[in-house]
CSV table of N, CA, C and O in Angstrom, one decimal:
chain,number,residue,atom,x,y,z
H,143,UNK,N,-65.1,-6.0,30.7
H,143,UNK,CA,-66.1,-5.4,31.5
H,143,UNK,C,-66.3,-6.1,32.8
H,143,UNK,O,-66.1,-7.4,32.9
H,144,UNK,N,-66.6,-5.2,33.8
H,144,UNK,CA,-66.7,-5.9,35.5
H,144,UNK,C,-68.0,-6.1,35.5
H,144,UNK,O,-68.7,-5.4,34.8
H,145,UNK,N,-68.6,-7.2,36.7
H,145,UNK,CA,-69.8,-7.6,36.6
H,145,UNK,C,-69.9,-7.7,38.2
H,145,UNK,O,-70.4,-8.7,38.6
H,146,UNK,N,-69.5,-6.6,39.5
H,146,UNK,CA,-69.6,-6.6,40.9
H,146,UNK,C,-71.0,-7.5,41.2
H,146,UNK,O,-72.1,-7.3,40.7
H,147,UNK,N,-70.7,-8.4,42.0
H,147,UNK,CA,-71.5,-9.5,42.3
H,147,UNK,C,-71.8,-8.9,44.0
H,147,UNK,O,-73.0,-8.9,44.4
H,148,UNK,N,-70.7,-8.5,45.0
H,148,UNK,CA,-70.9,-8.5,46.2
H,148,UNK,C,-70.1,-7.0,46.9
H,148,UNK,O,-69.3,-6.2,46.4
H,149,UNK,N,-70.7,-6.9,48.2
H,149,UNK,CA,-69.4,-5.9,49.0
H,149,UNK,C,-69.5,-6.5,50.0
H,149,UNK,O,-70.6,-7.0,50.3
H,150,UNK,N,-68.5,-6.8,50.7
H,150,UNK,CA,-68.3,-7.1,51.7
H,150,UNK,C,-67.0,-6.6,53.0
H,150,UNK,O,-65.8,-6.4,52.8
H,151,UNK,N,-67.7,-6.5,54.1
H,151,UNK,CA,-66.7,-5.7,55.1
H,151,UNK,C,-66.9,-5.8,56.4
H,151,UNK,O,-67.9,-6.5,56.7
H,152,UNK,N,-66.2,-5.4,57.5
H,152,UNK,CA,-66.4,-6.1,58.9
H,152,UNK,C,-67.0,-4.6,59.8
H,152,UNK,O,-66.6,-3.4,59.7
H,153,UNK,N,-68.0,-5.2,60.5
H,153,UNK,CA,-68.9,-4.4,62.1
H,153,UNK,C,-69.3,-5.0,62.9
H,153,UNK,O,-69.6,-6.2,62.9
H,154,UNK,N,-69.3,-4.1,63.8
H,154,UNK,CA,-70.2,-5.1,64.8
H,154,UNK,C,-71.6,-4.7,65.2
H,154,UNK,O,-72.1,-5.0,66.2
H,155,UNK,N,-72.1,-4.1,64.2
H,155,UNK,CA,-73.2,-3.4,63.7
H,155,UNK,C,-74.3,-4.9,63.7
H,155,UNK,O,-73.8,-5.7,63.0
H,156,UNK,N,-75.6,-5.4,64.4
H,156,UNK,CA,-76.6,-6.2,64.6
H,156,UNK,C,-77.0,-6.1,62.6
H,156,UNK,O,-76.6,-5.1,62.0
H,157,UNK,N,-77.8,-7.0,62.1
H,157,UNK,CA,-78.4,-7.1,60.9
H,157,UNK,C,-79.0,-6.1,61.0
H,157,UNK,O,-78.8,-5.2,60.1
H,158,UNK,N,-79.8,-6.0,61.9
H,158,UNK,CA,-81.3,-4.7,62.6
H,158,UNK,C,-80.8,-3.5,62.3
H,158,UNK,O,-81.5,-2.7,61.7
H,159,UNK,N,-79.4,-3.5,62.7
H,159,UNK,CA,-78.7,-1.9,62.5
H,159,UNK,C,-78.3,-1.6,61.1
H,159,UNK,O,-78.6,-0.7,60.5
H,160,UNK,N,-77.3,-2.8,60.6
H,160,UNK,CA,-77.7,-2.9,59.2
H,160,UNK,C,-78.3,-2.8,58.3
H,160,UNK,O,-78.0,-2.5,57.1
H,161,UNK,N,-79.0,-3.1,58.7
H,161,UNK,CA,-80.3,-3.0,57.3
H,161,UNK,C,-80.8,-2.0,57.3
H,161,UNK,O,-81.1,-1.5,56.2
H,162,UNK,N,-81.2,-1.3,58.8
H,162,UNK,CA,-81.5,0.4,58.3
H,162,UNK,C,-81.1,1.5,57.9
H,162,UNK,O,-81.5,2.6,57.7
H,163,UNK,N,-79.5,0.7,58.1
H,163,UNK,CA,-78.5,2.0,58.1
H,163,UNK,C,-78.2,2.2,56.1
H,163,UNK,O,-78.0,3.2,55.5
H,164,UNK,N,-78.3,0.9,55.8
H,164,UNK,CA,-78.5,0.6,54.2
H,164,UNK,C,-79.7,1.1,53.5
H,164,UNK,O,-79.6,1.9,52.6
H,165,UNK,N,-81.2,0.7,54.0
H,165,UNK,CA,-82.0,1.4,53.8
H,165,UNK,C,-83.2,-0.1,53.0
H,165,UNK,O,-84.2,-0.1,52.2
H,166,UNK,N,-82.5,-1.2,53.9
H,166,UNK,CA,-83.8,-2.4,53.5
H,166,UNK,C,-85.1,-2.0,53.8
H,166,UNK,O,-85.4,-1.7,55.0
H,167,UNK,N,-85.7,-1.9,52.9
H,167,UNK,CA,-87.5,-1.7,53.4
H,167,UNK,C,-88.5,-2.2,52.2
H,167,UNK,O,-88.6,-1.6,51.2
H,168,UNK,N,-89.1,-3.0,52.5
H,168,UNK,CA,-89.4,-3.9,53.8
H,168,UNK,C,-88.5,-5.2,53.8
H,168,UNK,O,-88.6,-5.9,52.8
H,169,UNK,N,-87.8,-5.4,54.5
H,169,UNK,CA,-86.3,-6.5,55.2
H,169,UNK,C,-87.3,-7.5,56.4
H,169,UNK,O,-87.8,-7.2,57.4
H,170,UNK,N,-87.2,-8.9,55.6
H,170,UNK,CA,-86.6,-10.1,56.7
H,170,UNK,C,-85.8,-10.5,57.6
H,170,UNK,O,-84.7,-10.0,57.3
H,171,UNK,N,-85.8,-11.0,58.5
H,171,UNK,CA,-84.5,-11.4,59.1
H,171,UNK,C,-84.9,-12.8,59.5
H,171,UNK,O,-86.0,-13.1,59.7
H,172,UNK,N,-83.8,-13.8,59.5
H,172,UNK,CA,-83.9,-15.9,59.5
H,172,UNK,C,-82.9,-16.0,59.8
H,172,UNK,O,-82.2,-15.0,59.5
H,173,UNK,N,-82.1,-17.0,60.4
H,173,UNK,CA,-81.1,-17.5,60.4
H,173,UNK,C,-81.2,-19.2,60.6
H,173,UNK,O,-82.2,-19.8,61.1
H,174,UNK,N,-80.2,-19.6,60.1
H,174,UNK,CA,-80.1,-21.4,59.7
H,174,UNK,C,-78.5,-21.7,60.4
H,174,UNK,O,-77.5,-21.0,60.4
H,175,UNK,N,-78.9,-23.0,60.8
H,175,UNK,CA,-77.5,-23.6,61.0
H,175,UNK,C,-76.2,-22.5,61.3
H,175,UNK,O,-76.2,-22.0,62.4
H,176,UNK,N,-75.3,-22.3,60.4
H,176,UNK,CA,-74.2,-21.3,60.5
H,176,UNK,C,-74.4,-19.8,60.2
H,176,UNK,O,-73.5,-19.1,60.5
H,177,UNK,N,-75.4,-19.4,59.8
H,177,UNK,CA,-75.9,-18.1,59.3
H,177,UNK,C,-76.6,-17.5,59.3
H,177,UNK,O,-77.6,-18.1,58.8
H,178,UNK,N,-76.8,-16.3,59.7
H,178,UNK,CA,-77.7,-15.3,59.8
H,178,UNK,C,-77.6,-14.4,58.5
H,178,UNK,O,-76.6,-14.2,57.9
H,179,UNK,N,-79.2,-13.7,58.1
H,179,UNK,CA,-79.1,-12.7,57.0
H,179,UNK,C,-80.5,-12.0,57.1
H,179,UNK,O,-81.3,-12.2,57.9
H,180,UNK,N,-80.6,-11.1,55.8
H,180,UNK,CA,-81.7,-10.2,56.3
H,180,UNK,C,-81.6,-10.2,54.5
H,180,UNK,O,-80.6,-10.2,53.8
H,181,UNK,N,-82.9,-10.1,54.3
H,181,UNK,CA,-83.1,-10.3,52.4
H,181,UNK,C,-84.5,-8.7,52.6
H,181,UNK,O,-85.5,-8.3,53.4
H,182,UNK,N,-84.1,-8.4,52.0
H,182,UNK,CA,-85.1,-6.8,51.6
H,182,UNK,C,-84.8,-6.3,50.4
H,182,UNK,O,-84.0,-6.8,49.6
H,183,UNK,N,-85.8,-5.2,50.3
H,183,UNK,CA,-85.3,-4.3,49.2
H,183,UNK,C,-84.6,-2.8,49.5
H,183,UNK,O,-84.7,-2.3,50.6
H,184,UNK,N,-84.0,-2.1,48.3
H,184,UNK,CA,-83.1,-1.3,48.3
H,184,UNK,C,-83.3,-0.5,46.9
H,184,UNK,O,-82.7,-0.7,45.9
H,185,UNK,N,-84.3,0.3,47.1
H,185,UNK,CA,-84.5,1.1,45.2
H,185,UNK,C,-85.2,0.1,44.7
H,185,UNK,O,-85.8,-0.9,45.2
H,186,UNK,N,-85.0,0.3,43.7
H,186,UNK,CA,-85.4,-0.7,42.3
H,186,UNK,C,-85.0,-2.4,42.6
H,186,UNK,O,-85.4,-3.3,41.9
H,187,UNK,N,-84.2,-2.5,43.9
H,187,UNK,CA,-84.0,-4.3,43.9
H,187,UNK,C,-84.8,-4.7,45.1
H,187,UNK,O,-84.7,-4.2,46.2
H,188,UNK,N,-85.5,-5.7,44.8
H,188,UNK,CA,-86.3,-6.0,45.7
H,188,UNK,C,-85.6,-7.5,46.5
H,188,UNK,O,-86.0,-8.0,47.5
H,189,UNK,N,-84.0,-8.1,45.4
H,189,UNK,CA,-83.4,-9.2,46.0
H,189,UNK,C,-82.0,-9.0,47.0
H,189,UNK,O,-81.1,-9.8,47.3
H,190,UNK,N,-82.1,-7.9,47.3
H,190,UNK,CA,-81.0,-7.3,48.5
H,190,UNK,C,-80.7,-8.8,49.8
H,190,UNK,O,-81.5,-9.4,50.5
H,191,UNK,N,-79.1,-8.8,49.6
H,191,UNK,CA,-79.1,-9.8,51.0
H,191,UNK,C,-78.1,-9.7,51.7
H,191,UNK,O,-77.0,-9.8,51.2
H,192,UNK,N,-78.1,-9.3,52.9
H,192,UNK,CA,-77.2,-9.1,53.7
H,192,UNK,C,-76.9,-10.2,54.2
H,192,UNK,O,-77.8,-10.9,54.6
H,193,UNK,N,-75.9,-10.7,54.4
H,193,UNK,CA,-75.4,-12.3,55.3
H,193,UNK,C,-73.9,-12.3,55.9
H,193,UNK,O,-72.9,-11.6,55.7
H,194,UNK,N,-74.1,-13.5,57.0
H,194,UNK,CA,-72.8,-13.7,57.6
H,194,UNK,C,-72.7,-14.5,58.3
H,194,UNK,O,-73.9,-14.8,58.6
H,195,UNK,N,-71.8,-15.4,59.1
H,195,UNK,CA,-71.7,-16.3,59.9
H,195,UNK,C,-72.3,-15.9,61.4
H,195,UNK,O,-71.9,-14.8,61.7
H,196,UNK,N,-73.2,-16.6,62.5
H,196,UNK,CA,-73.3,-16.1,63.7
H,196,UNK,C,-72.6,-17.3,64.7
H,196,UNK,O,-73.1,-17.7,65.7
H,197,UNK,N,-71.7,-17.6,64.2
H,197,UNK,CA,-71.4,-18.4,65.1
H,197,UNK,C,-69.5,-17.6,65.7
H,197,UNK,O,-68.5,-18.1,66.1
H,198,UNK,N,-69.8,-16.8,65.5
H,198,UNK,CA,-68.9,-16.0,65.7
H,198,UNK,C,-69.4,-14.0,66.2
H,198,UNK,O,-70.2,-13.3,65.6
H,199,UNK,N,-68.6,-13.7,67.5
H,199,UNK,CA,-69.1,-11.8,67.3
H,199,UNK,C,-69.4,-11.1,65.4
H,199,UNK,O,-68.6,-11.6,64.6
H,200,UNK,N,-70.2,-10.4,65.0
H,200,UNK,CA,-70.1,-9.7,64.6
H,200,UNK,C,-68.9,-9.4,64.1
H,200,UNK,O,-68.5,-10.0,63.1
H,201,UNK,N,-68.1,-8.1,64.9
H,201,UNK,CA,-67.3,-7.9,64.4
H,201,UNK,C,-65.8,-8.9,64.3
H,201,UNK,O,-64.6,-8.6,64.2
H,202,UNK,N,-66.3,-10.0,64.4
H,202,UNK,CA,-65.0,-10.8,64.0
H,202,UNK,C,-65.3,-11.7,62.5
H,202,UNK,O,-64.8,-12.8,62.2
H,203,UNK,N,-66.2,-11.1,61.8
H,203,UNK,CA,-66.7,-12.0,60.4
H,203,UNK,C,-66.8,-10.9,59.8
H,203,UNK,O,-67.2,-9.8,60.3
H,204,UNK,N,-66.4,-11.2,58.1
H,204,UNK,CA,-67.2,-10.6,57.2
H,204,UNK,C,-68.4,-11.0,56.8
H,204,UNK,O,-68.8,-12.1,56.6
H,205,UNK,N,-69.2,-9.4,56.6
H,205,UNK,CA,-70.4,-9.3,56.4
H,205,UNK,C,-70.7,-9.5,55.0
H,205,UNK,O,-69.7,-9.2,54.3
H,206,UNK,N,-71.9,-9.8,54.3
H,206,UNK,CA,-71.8,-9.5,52.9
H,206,UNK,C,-72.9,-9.2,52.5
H,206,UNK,O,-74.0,-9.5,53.1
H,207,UNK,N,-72.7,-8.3,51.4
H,207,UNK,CA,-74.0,-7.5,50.9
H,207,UNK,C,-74.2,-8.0,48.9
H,207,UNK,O,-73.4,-7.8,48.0
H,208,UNK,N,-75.5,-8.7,48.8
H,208,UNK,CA,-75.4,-9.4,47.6
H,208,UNK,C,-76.6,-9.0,47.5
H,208,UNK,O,-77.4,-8.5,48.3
H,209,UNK,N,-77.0,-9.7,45.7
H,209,UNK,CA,-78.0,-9.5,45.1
H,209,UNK,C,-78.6,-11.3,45.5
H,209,UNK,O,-78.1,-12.2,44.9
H,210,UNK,N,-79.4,-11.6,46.2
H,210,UNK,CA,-80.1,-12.9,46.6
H,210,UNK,C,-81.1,-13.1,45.1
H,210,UNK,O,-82.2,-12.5,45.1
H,211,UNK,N,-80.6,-14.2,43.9
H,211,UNK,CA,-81.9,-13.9,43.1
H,211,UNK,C,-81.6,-15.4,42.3
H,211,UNK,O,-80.5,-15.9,42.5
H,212,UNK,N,-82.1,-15.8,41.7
H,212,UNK,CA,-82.0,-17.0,40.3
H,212,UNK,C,-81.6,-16.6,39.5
H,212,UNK,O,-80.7,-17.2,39.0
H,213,UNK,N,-82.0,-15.3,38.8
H,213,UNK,CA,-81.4,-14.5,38.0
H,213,UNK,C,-80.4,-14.3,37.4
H,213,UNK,O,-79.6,-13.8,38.1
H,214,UNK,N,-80.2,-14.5,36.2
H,214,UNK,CA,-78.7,-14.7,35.4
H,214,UNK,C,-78.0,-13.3,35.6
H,214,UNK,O,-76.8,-13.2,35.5
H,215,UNK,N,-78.7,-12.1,35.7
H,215,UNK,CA,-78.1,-10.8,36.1
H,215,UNK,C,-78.4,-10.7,37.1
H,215,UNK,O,-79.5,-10.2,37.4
H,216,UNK,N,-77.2,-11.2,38.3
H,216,UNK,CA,-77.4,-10.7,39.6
H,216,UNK,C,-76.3,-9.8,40.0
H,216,UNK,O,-76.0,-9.7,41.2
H,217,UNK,N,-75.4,-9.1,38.8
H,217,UNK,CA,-74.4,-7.7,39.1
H,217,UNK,C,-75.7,-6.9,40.0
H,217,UNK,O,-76.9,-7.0,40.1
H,218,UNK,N,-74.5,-6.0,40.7
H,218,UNK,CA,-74.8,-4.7,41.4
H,218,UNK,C,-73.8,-3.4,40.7
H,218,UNK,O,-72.6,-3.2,40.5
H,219,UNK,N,-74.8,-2.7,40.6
H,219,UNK,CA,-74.6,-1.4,39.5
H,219,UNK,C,-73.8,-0.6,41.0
H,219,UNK,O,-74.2,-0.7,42.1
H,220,UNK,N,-72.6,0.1,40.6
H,220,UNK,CA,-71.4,0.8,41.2
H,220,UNK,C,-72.3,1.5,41.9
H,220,UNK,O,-72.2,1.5,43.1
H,221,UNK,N,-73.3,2.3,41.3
H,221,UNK,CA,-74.0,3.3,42.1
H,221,UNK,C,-74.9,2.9,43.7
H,221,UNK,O,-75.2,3.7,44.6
H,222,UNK,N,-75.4,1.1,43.8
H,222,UNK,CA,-75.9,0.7,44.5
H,222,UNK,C,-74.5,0.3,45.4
H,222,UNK,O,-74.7,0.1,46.6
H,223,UNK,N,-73.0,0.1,45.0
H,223,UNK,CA,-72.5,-0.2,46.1
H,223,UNK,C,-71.8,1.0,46.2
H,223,UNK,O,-70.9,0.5,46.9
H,224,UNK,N,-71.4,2.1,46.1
H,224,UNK,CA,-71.3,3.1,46.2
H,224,UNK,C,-72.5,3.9,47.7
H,224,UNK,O,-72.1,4.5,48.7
H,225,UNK,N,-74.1,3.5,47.4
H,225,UNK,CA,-75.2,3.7,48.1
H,225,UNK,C,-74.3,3.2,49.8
H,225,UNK,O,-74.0,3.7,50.8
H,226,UNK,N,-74.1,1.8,49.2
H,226,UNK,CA,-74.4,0.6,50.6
H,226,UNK,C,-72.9,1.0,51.5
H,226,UNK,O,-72.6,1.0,52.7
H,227,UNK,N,-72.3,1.3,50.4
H,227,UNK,CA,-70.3,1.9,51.0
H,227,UNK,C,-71.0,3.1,52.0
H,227,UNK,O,-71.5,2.7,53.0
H,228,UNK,N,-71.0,4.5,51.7
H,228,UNK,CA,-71.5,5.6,52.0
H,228,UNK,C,-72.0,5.2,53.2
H,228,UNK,O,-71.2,5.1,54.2
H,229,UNK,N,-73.1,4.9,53.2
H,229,UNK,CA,-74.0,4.4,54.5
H,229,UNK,C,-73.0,3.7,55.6
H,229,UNK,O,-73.0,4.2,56.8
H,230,UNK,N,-72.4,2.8,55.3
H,230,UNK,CA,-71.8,2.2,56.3
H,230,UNK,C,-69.9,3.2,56.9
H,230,UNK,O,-69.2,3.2,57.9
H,231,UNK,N,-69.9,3.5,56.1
H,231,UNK,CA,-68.4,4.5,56.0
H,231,UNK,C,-68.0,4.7,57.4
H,231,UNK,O,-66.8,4.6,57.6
H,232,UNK,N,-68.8,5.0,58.4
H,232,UNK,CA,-68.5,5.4,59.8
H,232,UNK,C,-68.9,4.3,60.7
H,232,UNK,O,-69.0,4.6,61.8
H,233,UNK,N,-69.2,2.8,60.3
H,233,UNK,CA,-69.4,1.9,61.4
H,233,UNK,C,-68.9,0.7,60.6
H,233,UNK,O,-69.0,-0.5,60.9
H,234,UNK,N,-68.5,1.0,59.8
H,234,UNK,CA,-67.4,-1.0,59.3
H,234,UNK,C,-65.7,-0.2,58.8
H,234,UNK,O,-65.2,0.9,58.7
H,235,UNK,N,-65.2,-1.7,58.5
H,235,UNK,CA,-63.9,-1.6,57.5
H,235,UNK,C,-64.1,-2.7,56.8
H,235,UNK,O,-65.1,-3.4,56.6
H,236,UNK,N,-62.1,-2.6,56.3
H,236,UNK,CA,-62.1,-3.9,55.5
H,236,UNK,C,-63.2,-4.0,54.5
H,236,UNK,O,-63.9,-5.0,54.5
H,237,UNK,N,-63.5,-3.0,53.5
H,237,UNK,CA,-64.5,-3.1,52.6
H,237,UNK,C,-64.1,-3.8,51.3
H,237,UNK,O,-62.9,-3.5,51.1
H,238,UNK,N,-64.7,-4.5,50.4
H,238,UNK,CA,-64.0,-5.7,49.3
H,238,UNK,C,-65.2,-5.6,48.5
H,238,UNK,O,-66.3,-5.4,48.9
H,239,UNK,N,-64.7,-5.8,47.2
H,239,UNK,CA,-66.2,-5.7,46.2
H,239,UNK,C,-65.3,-7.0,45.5
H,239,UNK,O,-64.1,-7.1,45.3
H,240,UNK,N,-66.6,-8.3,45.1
H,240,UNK,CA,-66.2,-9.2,44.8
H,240,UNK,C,-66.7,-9.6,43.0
H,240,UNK,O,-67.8,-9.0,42.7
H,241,UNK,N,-66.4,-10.1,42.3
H,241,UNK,CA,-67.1,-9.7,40.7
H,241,UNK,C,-66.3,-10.7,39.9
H,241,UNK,O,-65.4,-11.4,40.3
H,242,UNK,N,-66.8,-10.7,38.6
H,242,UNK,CA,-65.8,-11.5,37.5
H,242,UNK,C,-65.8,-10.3,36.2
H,242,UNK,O,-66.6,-9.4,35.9
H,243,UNK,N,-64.8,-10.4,35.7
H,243,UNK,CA,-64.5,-10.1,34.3
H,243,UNK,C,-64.8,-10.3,33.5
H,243,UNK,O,-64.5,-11.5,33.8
H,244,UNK,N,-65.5,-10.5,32.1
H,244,UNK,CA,-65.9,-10.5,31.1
H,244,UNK,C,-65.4,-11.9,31.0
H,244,UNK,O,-66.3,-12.8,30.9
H,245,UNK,N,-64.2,-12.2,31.2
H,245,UNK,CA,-63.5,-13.5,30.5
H,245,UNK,C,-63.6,-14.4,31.3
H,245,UNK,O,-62.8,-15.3,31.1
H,246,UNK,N,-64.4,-14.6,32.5
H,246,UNK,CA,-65.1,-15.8,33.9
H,246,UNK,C,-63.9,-15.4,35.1
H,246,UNK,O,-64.0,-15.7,36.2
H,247,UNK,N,-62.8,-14.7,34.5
H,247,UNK,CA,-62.0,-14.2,35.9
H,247,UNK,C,-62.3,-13.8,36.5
H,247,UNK,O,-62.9,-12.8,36.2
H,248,UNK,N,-62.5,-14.2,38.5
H,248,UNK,CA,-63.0,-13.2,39.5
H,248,UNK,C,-62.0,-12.6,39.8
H,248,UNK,O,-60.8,-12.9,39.8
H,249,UNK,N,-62.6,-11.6,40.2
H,249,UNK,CA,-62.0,-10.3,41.1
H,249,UNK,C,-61.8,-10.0,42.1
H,249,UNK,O,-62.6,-10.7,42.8
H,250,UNK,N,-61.3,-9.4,42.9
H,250,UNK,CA,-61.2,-9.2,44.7
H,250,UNK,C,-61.1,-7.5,44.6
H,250,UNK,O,-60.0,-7.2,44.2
H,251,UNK,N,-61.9,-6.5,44.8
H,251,UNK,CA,-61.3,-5.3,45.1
H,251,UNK,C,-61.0,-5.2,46.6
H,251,UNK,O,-61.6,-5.7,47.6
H,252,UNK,N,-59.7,-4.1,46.7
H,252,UNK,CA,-59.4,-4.4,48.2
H,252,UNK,C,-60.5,-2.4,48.8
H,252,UNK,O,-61.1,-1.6,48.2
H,253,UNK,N,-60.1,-2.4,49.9
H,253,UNK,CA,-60.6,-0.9,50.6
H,253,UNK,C,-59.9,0.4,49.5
H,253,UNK,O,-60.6,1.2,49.0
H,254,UNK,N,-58.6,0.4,49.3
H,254,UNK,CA,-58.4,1.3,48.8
H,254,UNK,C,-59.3,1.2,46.6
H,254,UNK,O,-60.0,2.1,46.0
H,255,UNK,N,-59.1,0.7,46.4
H,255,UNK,CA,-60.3,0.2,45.1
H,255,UNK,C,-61.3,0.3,45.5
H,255,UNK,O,-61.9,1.2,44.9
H,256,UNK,N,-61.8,-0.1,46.3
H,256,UNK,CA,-63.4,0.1,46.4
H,256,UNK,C,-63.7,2.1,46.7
H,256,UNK,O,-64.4,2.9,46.2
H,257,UNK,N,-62.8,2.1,47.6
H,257,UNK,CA,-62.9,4.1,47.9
H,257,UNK,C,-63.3,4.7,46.2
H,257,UNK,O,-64.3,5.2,45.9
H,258,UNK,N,-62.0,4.4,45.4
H,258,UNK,CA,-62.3,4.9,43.9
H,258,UNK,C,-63.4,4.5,43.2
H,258,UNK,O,-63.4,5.1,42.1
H,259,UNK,N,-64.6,3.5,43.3
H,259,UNK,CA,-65.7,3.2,42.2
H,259,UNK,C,-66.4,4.6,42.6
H,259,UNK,O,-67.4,4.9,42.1
């Protein structure tokens, strides 16, 4: 069984644009040292985190879309990255869904895998 942990993909889309285009509400925005991110909720998850390097354009970094939590179940259900894919479809690429396998193996899905979840 897969346990999708992350999606991650490249824009040059602002957090601001991000987060609404996803549908964080109500969404933070902080940034520290190397990173900027925006933690909100999304449906039923209230630990939504968008993050990425700012010491670089936008669109020259991957962006990442995770569950921010302590929480020993912090998978994201295909239907929430399926949600977050959709939304972004017409303003990123390079989309990757990142996860482990039942057996502690992680995973990498590339763009064409991620189209099929």
């Amino acid at each position: 069984m897969k346990t999708y942990l992350s999606i991650s993909f490249r824009t040059g889309l602002s957090l601001e644009e991000l987060a609404e285009r996803v549908g964080l509400d109500p969404v933070e925005f902080d940034a520290e040292n190397e990173d900027e991110w925006a933690l909100g909720t999304l449906g039923d998850f209230n630990d939504i985190d968008i993050a990425r390097t700012h010491l670089v354009p936008a669109s020259e970094t991957q962006t990442s879309v995770c569950r921010y939590t302590s929480d020993t179940d912090r998978g994201m259900p295909v239907e929430l990255l399926r949600s977050i894919r959709s939304s972004l479809r017409d303003v990123a690429t390079e989309f990757e869904v990142h996860g482990t396998e039942s057996t502690g193996q992680w995973f990498k899905l590339g763009s064409e895998e991620v189209e099929r979840l």
